[in-house]
């Protein structure tokens, strides 16, 4: 799986996301991005592995968190 495919599948994995608009420069990119809409989900083991790379952001001291 390519990094762009992984990225798109990861975004589509979230239940609140039904549509994404990726950028494309070449016809090959269009074809590759269309294949992601095949409904195949990322498996649990891969999602667990990706979770280890999560960036837990903390607001700077004194900063107002977003609403």
Coordinates of N, CA, C and O in Angstrom, one line a residue:
X1 N 0.9 -1.2 0.0 CA 0.0 0.0 0.0 C 0.9 1.2 0.0 O 1.8 1.3 0.8
X2 N 0.6 2.2 -0.9 CA 1.4 3.4 -0.9 C 1.0 4.3 0.2 O -0.1 4.2 0.8
X3 N 1.9 5.3 0.5 CA 1.6 6.3 1.6 C 0.3 7.1 1.2 O -0.5 7.3 2.1
X4 N 0.2 7.6 0.0 CA -1.1 8.3 -0.3 C -2.3 7.4 -0.1 O -3.3 7.9 0.5
X5 N -2.3 6.2 -0.5 CA -3.4 5.3 -0.3 C -3.7 5.1 1.2 O -4.8 5.2 1.6
X6 N -2.6 4.8 2.0 CA -2.8 4.7 3.4 C -3.4 5.9 4.0 O -4.3 5.8 4.8
X7 N -2.9 7.1 3.6 CA -3.5 8.3 4.1 C -4.9 8.5 3.9 O -5.7 8.9 4.7
X8 N -5.3 8.3 2.6 CA -6.7 8.4 2.3 C -7.6 7.4 3.0 O -8.7 7.7 3.5
X9 N -7.1 6.2 3.1 CA -7.9 5.1 3.8 C -8.0 5.4 5.3 O -9.1 5.2 5.9
X10 N -7.0 6.0 5.8 CA -7.0 6.4 7.3 C -8.1 7.5 7.5 O -8.8 7.4 8.4
X11 N -8.1 8.5 6.6 CA -9.1 9.5 6.7 C -10.5 9.0 6.6 O -11.4 9.3 7.4
X12 N -10.7 8.1 5.6 CA -12.0 7.6 5.4 C -12.5 6.6 6.5 O -13.6 6.3 6.6
X13 N -11.5 6.1 7.3 CA -11.8 5.2 8.3 C -12.7 5.8 9.4 O -13.5 5.2 10.0
X14 N -12.6 7.1 9.6 CA -13.3 7.8 10.6 C -14.8 7.8 10.2 O -15.2 8.2 9.1
X15 N -15.7 7.4 11.1 CA -17.1 7.3 10.8 C -17.8 8.6 10.4 O -18.8 8.6 9.7
X16 N -17.2 9.8 10.8 CA -17.8 11.1 10.5 C -17.4 11.5 9.1 O -17.9 12.5 8.6
X17 N -16.5 10.8 8.5 CA -16.0 11.3 7.2 C -16.6 10.4 6.1 O -16.5 9.2 6.1
X18 N -17.2 11.0 5.1 CA -17.7 10.3 4.0 C -17.2 10.7 2.6 O -17.3 10.1 1.6
X19 N -16.5 11.9 2.7 CA -16.0 12.5 1.4 C -14.6 13.1 1.7 O -14.5 13.8 2.7
X20 N -13.7 12.9 0.8 CA -12.4 13.7 0.9 C -12.2 14.2 -0.5 O -12.6 13.7 -1.5
X21 N -11.4 15.3 -0.6 CA -11.1 15.9 -1.9 C -9.5 16.0 -2.0 O -8.9 17.0 -1.6
X22 N -8.9 14.9 -2.4 CA -7.4 14.9 -2.6 C -7.0 15.7 -3.8 O -7.8 15.8 -4.8
X23 N -5.8 16.2 -3.8 CA -5.3 16.9 -5.0 C -4.6 15.9 -5.9 O -4.2 14.9 -5.4
X24 N -4.7 16.2 -7.2 CA -4.1 15.3 -8.2 C -3.4 16.1 -9.3 O -4.0 17.1 -9.7
X25 N -2.2 15.7 -9.7 CA -1.5 16.4 -10.7 C -1.5 15.6 -12.0 O -1.3 16.2 -13.1
X26 N -1.6 14.3 -11.9 CA -1.5 13.4 -13.1 C -2.6 12.4 -13.2 O -3.2 12.1 -12.1
X27 N -2.9 11.9 -14.4 CA -4.0 10.9 -14.5 C -3.7 9.7 -13.6 O -4.7 9.1 -13.1
X28 N -2.5 9.3 -13.4 CA -2.2 8.2 -12.6 C -2.6 8.4 -11.1 O -3.1 7.5 -10.4
X29 N -2.5 9.7 -10.7 CA -3.0 10.0 -9.3 C -4.5 9.9 -9.2 O -5.0 9.4 -8.2
X30 N -5.2 10.3 -10.3 CA -6.7 10.2 -10.3 C -7.1 8.7 -10.1 O -7.9 8.3 -9.3
X31 N -6.4 7.9 -10.9 CA -6.7 6.4 -10.9 C -6.4 5.8 -9.5 O -7.2 5.1 -8.9
X32 N -5.3 6.2 -9.0 CA -4.9 5.6 -7.7 C -5.8 6.1 -6.6 O -6.2 5.3 -5.7
X33 N -6.2 7.4 -6.6 CA -7.2 7.9 -5.6 C -8.5 7.2 -5.8 O -9.2 7.0 -4.7
X34 N -9.0 7.0 -7.0 CA -10.3 6.3 -7.2 C -10.3 4.9 -6.6 O -11.3 4.4 -6.1
X35 N -9.2 4.2 -6.6 CA -9.2 2.8 -6.1 C -9.4 2.8 -4.6 O -9.8 1.8 -4.1
X36 N -9.2 3.9 -3.9 CA -9.4 3.9 -2.5 C -10.8 3.9 -2.1 O -11.2 3.5 -1.0
X37 N -11.7 4.2 -3.1 CA -13.1 4.2 -2.8 C -13.8 2.8 -2.9 O -15.0 2.7 -3.0
X38 N -12.9 1.8 -2.9 CA -13.4 0.4 -3.1 C -14.1 -0.1 -1.8 O -14.6 -1.2 -1.8
X39 N -14.1 0.6 -0.7 CA -14.7 0.2 0.5 C -13.9 -0.7 1.4 O -14.3 -1.0 2.5
X40 N -12.7 -1.0 1.0 CA -11.8 -1.8 1.8 C -11.3 -1.0 3.0 O -10.9 0.1 2.9
X41 N -11.4 -1.5 4.2 CA -11.1 -0.8 5.4 C -9.7 -1.2 5.8 O -9.2 -2.3 5.5
X42 N -9.0 -0.4 6.6 CA -7.7 -0.7 7.2 C -8.0 -1.7 8.3 O -9.0 -1.6 9.1
X43 N -7.1 -2.7 8.5 CA -7.3 -3.7 9.5 C -6.9 -3.2 10.9 O -6.2 -2.2 11.0
X44 N -7.5 -3.8 11.9 CA -7.3 -3.3 13.3 C -5.8 -3.3 13.7 O -5.4 -2.4 14.3
X45 N -5.0 -4.3 13.3 CA -3.6 -4.3 13.6 C -2.9 -3.1 13.1 O -2.0 -2.5 13.8
X46 N -3.2 -2.7 11.8 CA -2.5 -1.5 11.2 C -3.0 -0.2 12.0 O -2.2 0.6 12.2
X47 N -4.2 -0.1 12.3 CA -4.7 1.0 13.0 C -4.1 1.2 14.4 O -3.7 2.2 14.8
X48 N -3.9 0.0 15.0 CA -3.2 0.0 16.3 C -1.8 0.5 16.2 O -1.3 1.2 17.0
X49 N -1.1 0.0 15.1 CA 0.2 0.5 14.9 C 0.3 2.0 14.6 O 1.2 2.7 15.1
X50 N -0.6 2.5 13.8 CA -0.6 3.9 13.5 C -0.9 4.7 14.7 O -0.4 5.8 14.9
X51 N -1.7 4.2 15.7 CA -2.0 4.9 16.9 C -0.7 5.3 17.7 O -0.7 6.3 18.3
X52 N 0.3 4.4 17.6 CA 1.5 4.7 18.2 C 2.3 5.9 17.7 O 3.2 6.4 18.4
X53 N 1.9 6.4 16.6 CA 2.5 7.6 16.0 C 1.7 8.8 16.2 O 2.0 9.9 15.6
X54 N 0.6 8.7 17.0 CA -0.3 9.8 17.2 C 0.4 11.0 17.9 O 1.2 10.8 18.8
X55 N 0.1 12.2 17.5 CA 0.7 13.4 18.1 C -0.4 13.9 19.0 O -1.4 14.5 18.6
X56 N -0.2 13.8 20.3 CA -1.1 14.4 21.3 C -0.7 15.8 21.6 O 0.2 16.1 22.3
X57 N -1.5 16.7 20.9 CA -1.2 18.1 21.1 C -1.7 18.7 22.4 O -2.8 18.3 22.8
X58 N -0.9 19.5 23.0 CA -1.3 20.2 24.2 C -1.2 21.7 23.9 O -0.2 22.2 23.4
X59 N -2.2 22.5 24.2 CA -2.2 23.9 24.0 C -1.0 24.6 24.8 O -0.6 24.1 25.9
X60 N -0.4 25.6 24.2 CA 0.7 26.3 24.9 C 0.1 26.9 26.2 O -1.1 27.3 26.3
X61 N 1.0 27.1 27.1 CA 0.5 27.6 28.4 C -0.1 29.0 28.2 O 0.5 29.9 27.5
X62 N -1.3 29.2 28.7 CA -2.0 30.5 28.6 C -2.8 30.6 27.3 O -3.5 31.6 27.1
X63 N -2.7 29.6 26.4 CA -3.4 29.7 25.1 C -4.9 29.3 25.4 O -5.2 28.4 26.2
X64 N -5.8 29.8 24.7 CA -7.2 29.5 24.8 C -7.5 28.3 23.8 O -7.2 28.5 22.6
X65 N -8.0 27.2 24.4 CA -8.2 26.1 23.5 C -9.4 26.4 22.5 O -10.3 27.2 22.9
X66 N -9.4 25.8 21.4 CA -10.5 26.1 20.4 C -11.9 25.6 21.0 O -11.9 24.7 21.9
X67 N -13.0 26.2 20.6 CA -14.3 25.8 21.1 C -14.7 24.4 20.7 O -14.2 23.8 19.8

